[in-house]
Coordinates of C-alpha atoms in Angstrom, one line a residue:
M239 CA 126.9 122.4 108.5
E240 CA 124.7 126.0 108.3
Q241 CA 122.3 124.0 105.8
D242 CA 118.9 122.8 106.6
V243 CA 117.1 119.9 106.6
R244 CA 113.4 119.7 106.1
V245 CA 110.8 117.8 106.1
I246 CA 109.6 116.0 102.5
P247 CA 107.6 118.7 101.9
Y248 CA 104.3 116.8 101.3
K249 CA 100.2 117.6 101.2
V250 CA 97.7 117.8 102.8
I251 CA 94.6 116.9 101.6
A252 CA 92.3 116.6 104.3
E253 CA 91.8 115.9 108.1
A254 CA 89.0 114.2 110.1
E255 CA 87.6 114.0 113.2
E256 CA 87.4 110.4 113.9
T257 CA 88.1 106.8 111.0
N258 CA 88.0 103.5 111.4
E259 CA 89.7 101.6 108.5
V260 CA 93.0 99.7 107.4
P261 CA 93.9 102.3 105.5
Q262 CA 94.0 101.9 101.0
G263 CA 97.8 101.9 101.5
V264 CA 99.0 99.5 104.1
E265 CA 95.9 97.2 101.8
L266 CA 98.5 98.1 98.7
I267 CA 101.2 96.4 100.2
Q268 CA 99.8 93.0 101.5
A269 CA 100.6 93.7 105.2
P270 CA 97.4 92.8 106.7
K271 CA 97.6 89.3 104.2
L272 CA 101.2 88.7 107.4
W273 CA 99.0 89.6 110.2
D274 CA 98.6 86.4 111.0
R275 CA 101.4 85.9 111.2
T276 CA 103.8 88.4 112.2
K277 CA 102.7 92.2 113.5
G278 CA 106.1 93.6 114.7
K279 CA 106.0 92.4 117.8
G280 CA 109.7 93.3 119.9
I281 CA 111.0 95.3 116.1
K282 CA 112.2 98.1 117.3
V283 CA 111.3 101.7 115.4
A284 CA 113.5 104.8 115.5
V285 CA 110.9 108.2 113.4
L286 CA 113.5 110.7 113.2
D287 CA 110.4 113.9 112.1
T288 CA 108.7 116.2 113.9
G289 CA 108.6 114.2 117.1
C290 CA 105.0 112.5 117.6
E291 CA 101.5 113.3 119.6
T292 CA 102.6 110.8 122.1
T293 CA 99.3 110.3 123.8
H294 CA 97.3 110.2 120.6
P295 CA 95.1 106.5 121.3
D296 CA 95.8 104.7 118.6
L297 CA 100.0 105.7 118.5
K298 CA 100.4 105.7 122.9
D299 CA 100.5 102.1 123.7
Q300 CA 103.5 101.8 120.9
I301 CA 106.1 103.8 121.2
I302 CA 109.2 103.1 123.6
G303 CA 110.4 106.0 124.2
G304 CA 112.2 109.3 122.8
R305 CA 114.7 112.6 123.2
N306 CA 114.6 116.1 121.3
F307 CA 117.3 117.2 120.0
T308 CA 115.5 120.4 118.4
D309 CA 115.4 123.9 119.8
D310 CA 111.9 123.1 120.7
D311 CA 110.4 123.6 124.6
R312 CA 113.7 125.4 125.3
S313 CA 116.3 122.3 123.5
N314 CA 114.4 119.4 127.0
P315 CA 115.8 116.4 125.5
D316 CA 112.9 114.8 127.5
I317 CA 110.3 116.6 125.6
Y318 CA 109.6 114.9 121.6
T319 CA 105.9 116.3 121.0
D320 CA 105.1 117.1 117.2
Y321 CA 103.7 120.3 117.1
N322 CA 103.6 119.8 113.0
G323 CA 101.4 116.7 112.5
H324 CA 104.2 115.0 109.9
G325 CA 105.8 112.5 112.1
T326 CA 102.5 112.0 113.7
H327 CA 101.6 110.9 110.8
V328 CA 104.4 109.2 109.5
A329 CA 104.6 107.2 113.2
G330 CA 100.9 105.6 112.4
T331 CA 101.8 104.4 109.2
I332 CA 104.7 102.5 111.0
A333 CA 102.8 101.3 113.7
A334 CA 98.5 103.0 114.8
H335 CA 97.8 100.1 117.1
E336 CA 95.0 97.5 115.8
N337 CA 91.8 99.0 118.4
D338 CA 88.9 98.8 116.6
D339 CA 89.3 102.4 116.2
G340 CA 91.2 104.6 114.2
V341 CA 93.4 103.4 111.3
I342 CA 95.8 100.6 111.7
G343 CA 99.4 100.3 110.2
V344 CA 102.0 98.3 108.8
A345 CA 103.1 96.8 112.3
P346 CA 101.0 97.1 114.4
E347 CA 102.9 95.6 117.7
A348 CA 106.2 97.2 116.2
G349 CA 107.9 99.8 119.1
L350 CA 108.6 103.3 118.3
L351 CA 111.5 105.6 119.3
I352 CA 110.7 108.9 118.5
V353 CA 113.6 111.0 117.7
K354 CA 112.5 114.4 117.6
V355 CA 115.4 116.3 115.3
L356 CA 113.0 118.6 113.2
N357 CA 111.1 121.6 115.1
K358 CA 107.5 122.8 114.6
A359 CA 108.5 124.5 111.6
G360 CA 109.3 121.6 110.1
S361 CA 113.3 122.2 109.6
G362 CA 116.3 120.9 111.3
K363 CA 120.4 121.5 111.5
Y364 CA 122.3 118.2 110.2
E365 CA 124.0 118.6 114.3
W366 CA 120.6 117.4 114.8
I367 CA 120.3 114.2 112.4
I368 CA 123.3 113.1 112.9
K369 CA 122.9 113.3 116.7
G370 CA 119.9 111.6 116.3
I371 CA 121.0 108.8 114.6
Q372 CA 123.7 108.0 116.3
Y373 CA 120.9 107.9 119.1
A374 CA 118.8 105.5 117.4
I375 CA 122.8 102.9 116.1
D376 CA 123.0 103.7 120.7
Q377 CA 119.2 102.4 121.7
E378 CA 120.1 99.7 119.2
V379 CA 117.1 100.1 116.9
D380 CA 116.2 97.4 113.7
I381 CA 115.5 100.3 111.5
I382 CA 116.0 104.0 111.3
S383 CA 112.5 105.7 109.4
M384 CA 113.6 109.4 108.3
S385 CA 110.8 111.3 105.7
L386 CA 113.2 114.0 105.8
G387 CA 116.1 115.4 103.7
G388 CA 117.9 118.7 102.0
P389 CA 120.3 119.6 98.9
A390 CA 123.2 119.1 100.9
D391 CA 125.7 116.2 100.6
V392 CA 127.2 116.0 104.4
P393 CA 130.1 113.9 104.7
E394 CA 129.3 113.5 109.3
L395 CA 125.5 112.2 108.0
H396 CA 127.5 109.7 105.8
E397 CA 129.6 108.6 107.4
V398 CA 126.8 108.0 110.6
I399 CA 124.3 106.2 108.4
K400 CA 127.2 103.8 107.5
A401 CA 127.7 103.5 111.0
A402 CA 124.2 101.9 111.4
V403 CA 123.7 100.5 108.6
E404 CA 127.2 98.1 110.2
K405 CA 125.4 97.9 113.1
N406 CA 122.7 95.7 110.8
I407 CA 120.1 98.9 111.2
L408 CA 118.1 98.8 108.0
V409 CA 117.8 103.0 107.1
V410 CA 114.6 103.7 105.1
C411 CA 114.5 107.3 103.6
A412 CA 112.4 109.2 101.5
A413 CA 113.4 110.0 98.2
G414 CA 111.8 113.3 97.7
N415 CA 109.1 115.7 95.8
E416 CA 111.5 117.3 93.9
G417 CA 110.3 115.2 90.8
D418 CA 109.0 116.6 87.8
G419 CA 107.4 113.5 86.1
D420 CA 110.4 113.0 83.5
D421 CA 112.8 110.0 84.2
S422 CA 115.9 111.5 81.7
T423 CA 116.3 113.5 84.5
N424 CA 118.0 113.3 88.2
E425 CA 116.2 115.0 91.5
F426 CA 118.6 114.3 94.4
A427 CA 117.9 115.0 97.8
Y428 CA 119.9 113.7 101.2
P429 CA 120.3 111.3 102.6
G430 CA 117.9 109.9 100.9
A431 CA 120.4 109.3 97.9
Y432 CA 123.6 107.6 99.5
N433 CA 123.8 104.3 98.7
E434 CA 123.5 103.2 101.2
V435 CA 119.7 103.9 102.9
I436 CA 116.8 102.7 101.2
S437 CA 115.4 105.0 99.2
V438 CA 111.9 105.6 98.6
G439 CA 110.0 106.9 96.2
A440 CA 105.6 106.6 95.7
V441 CA 102.9 106.2 93.6
N442 CA 99.2 106.2 94.4
L443 CA 96.6 104.3 95.0
E444 CA 96.3 102.5 91.6
R445 CA 100.1 102.3 91.4
G446 CA 100.7 105.4 89.0
S447 CA 103.6 107.3 89.4
S448 CA 104.2 109.4 91.7
E449 CA 104.5 112.9 89.5
F450 CA 106.6 114.5 92.9
T451 CA 108.8 111.3 93.7
N452 CA 112.4 112.3 92.9
S453 CA 114.0 110.1 90.3
N454 CA 117.8 108.8 89.7
N455 CA 119.7 106.4 90.0
E456 CA 119.2 105.2 93.8
V457 CA 115.7 104.9 94.1
D458 CA 115.6 101.2 95.5
V459 CA 111.2 100.4 95.6
V460 CA 107.9 102.4 96.1
A461 CA 105.0 102.9 98.1
P462 CA 102.0 104.6 98.3
G463 CA 102.6 108.1 99.2
E464 CA 99.2 109.3 98.0
R465 CA 95.9 110.2 99.3
I466 CA 97.2 107.9 102.9
T467 CA 95.3 108.5 105.8
S468 CA 96.8 108.2 109.3
T469 CA 97.2 109.4 112.5
Y470 CA 97.5 113.7 113.2
L471 CA 97.3 115.9 115.6
N472 CA 94.9 116.6 118.5
G473 CA 93.8 112.9 118.4
K474 CA 93.1 114.0 115.1
Y475 CA 92.9 111.5 111.4
A476 CA 94.1 113.3 108.4
T477 CA 94.9 112.5 104.0
L478 CA 98.7 113.6 102.8
S479 CA 100.7 113.0 100.0
G480 CA 104.6 113.3 99.6
T481 CA 107.0 110.4 99.9
S482 CA 106.9 111.2 102.7
M483 CA 103.6 108.9 103.2
A484 CA 106.0 106.0 100.8
A485 CA 108.8 105.9 103.9
P486 CA 107.3 104.3 107.1
H487 CA 105.3 102.0 104.4
V488 CA 109.1 100.1 104.3
S489 CA 109.4 101.0 107.2
G490 CA 107.0 99.2 108.5
A491 CA 107.1 96.5 105.9
L492 CA 110.4 95.7 106.9
A493 CA 109.5 94.6 110.5
L494 CA 106.9 92.2 110.1
I495 CA 110.3 90.8 107.0
K496 CA 112.7 91.3 109.9
T497 CA 110.6 89.4 112.0
L498 CA 109.6 86.2 110.2
A499 CA 112.5 85.5 107.7
N500 CA 114.8 85.9 111.3
A501 CA 112.2 82.9 112.1
Q502 CA 112.6 81.1 108.5
F503 CA 116.5 81.0 108.9
E504 CA 116.4 81.0 112.6
R505 CA 119.2 83.3 112.6
D506 CA 119.6 86.8 112.8
L507 CA 120.2 87.8 109.8
T508 CA 122.2 90.8 108.3
E509 CA 121.0 94.1 106.5
P510 CA 121.9 93.5 103.3
E511 CA 120.3 90.0 104.4
L512 CA 117.7 91.5 105.1
Y513 CA 117.7 94.3 102.1
G514 CA 117.1 91.1 100.2
Q515 CA 114.2 89.8 101.6
L516 CA 113.0 92.8 100.9
I517 CA 113.4 93.6 96.9
K518 CA 112.3 89.3 96.6
R519 CA 108.7 91.2 97.7
T520 CA 108.7 93.7 95.4
V521 CA 106.5 94.2 92.0
P522 CA 108.1 95.7 88.7
L523 CA 105.2 97.9 87.8
G524 CA 106.4 99.0 84.1
N525 CA 108.8 102.1 84.7
S526 CA 112.6 103.5 84.7
P527 CA 114.0 102.3 87.7
K528 CA 114.9 105.2 88.1
L529 CA 111.4 106.0 89.5
E530 CA 110.9 102.9 90.6
G531 CA 113.9 101.1 91.7
N532 CA 112.7 97.2 91.8
G533 CA 109.1 98.1 92.2
L534 CA 106.2 98.2 94.4
V535 CA 106.5 96.8 98.1
Y536 CA 104.6 93.6 97.8
L537 CA 105.0 91.1 100.8
T538 CA 102.4 88.2 99.0
V539 CA 105.3 88.2 96.8
P540 CA 106.6 84.9 97.8
E541 CA 103.0 83.1 98.1
H542 CA 102.3 84.2 94.8
L543 CA 105.2 82.6 93.1
A544 CA 105.4 79.4 95.2
E545 CA 101.2 79.5 94.5
I546 CA 102.3 80.1 90.1
F547 CA 105.4 77.3 91.1
S548 CA 102.9 74.6 92.2
Q549 CA 100.2 75.0 89.3
S550 CA 102.5 74.7 86.7
F551 CA 104.7 71.6 88.2
K552 CA 100.9 70.3 88.0
T553 CA 100.6 71.1 84.5
M554 CA 103.3 69.6 83.4
V555 CA 102.6 66.4 84.9
M556 CA 99.3 66.4 83.5
D557 CA 100.4 67.1 80.5
A558 CA 103.3 64.3 80.7
I559 CA 100.8 61.7 81.7

């Protein structure tokens, strides 16, 4: 296990001192339409990344704890500060708090467990990732979000992911940014290519497939991954592109879905059942499944279908009269 895992490569488009918006990606997946019913309160999301700026005004109230597994800060386990920016951006997309300033995440009342497994250079050892996943399992999180990857299929990594899923933890991973825009070629990055994870590809804000998104037969869904504005270092904000930015949209979406579905069924749904609830909320965009899996995450699909069915039934009744 000498190879390194890295943040999924991403592009910084712009930085800003301040902003005040519901990011377009959050809007695109229809998250605000669910906020009158849930904002993810009570759901714990482990963010395995470069750490997090714990003092950021949009994040500080959502962070419920964390651990450092890297060589930053002399490997002090209690310092999980982000010196890179990637982890802070991902965390904001999941659960930036609603405070009438800055940005707001998909699930603004979900709790964030910051698991630092990549150092300030954005690099990490497989051993750190494996320990981070085990820590998240021990903390009984609901969701693990990983916008990281490497070329190697490491059995120990695969096994700990299987252990997480067996504990009914939803494991969300970025598919990777090695795509060439050709769905006839396969690009695999791990852990995103494992069947047990929810592998997330990227689309732009016009719902077109991103040129860089990996294509393979393990992609499950797509989400916004271009020009995504979120929290960044020094209390600032940044607009970034990459499948790294798509994955946290799905992690946040699952926080909302789990709350709603468990309440609807009046029991705790299993991981496969919650995956089914996610897929129920996707829309095919017309691309190969290797590029988009089941389609774009669109949280209001059930409501739209119910309305169409109701209108169709009324029309059918009227026609019969």
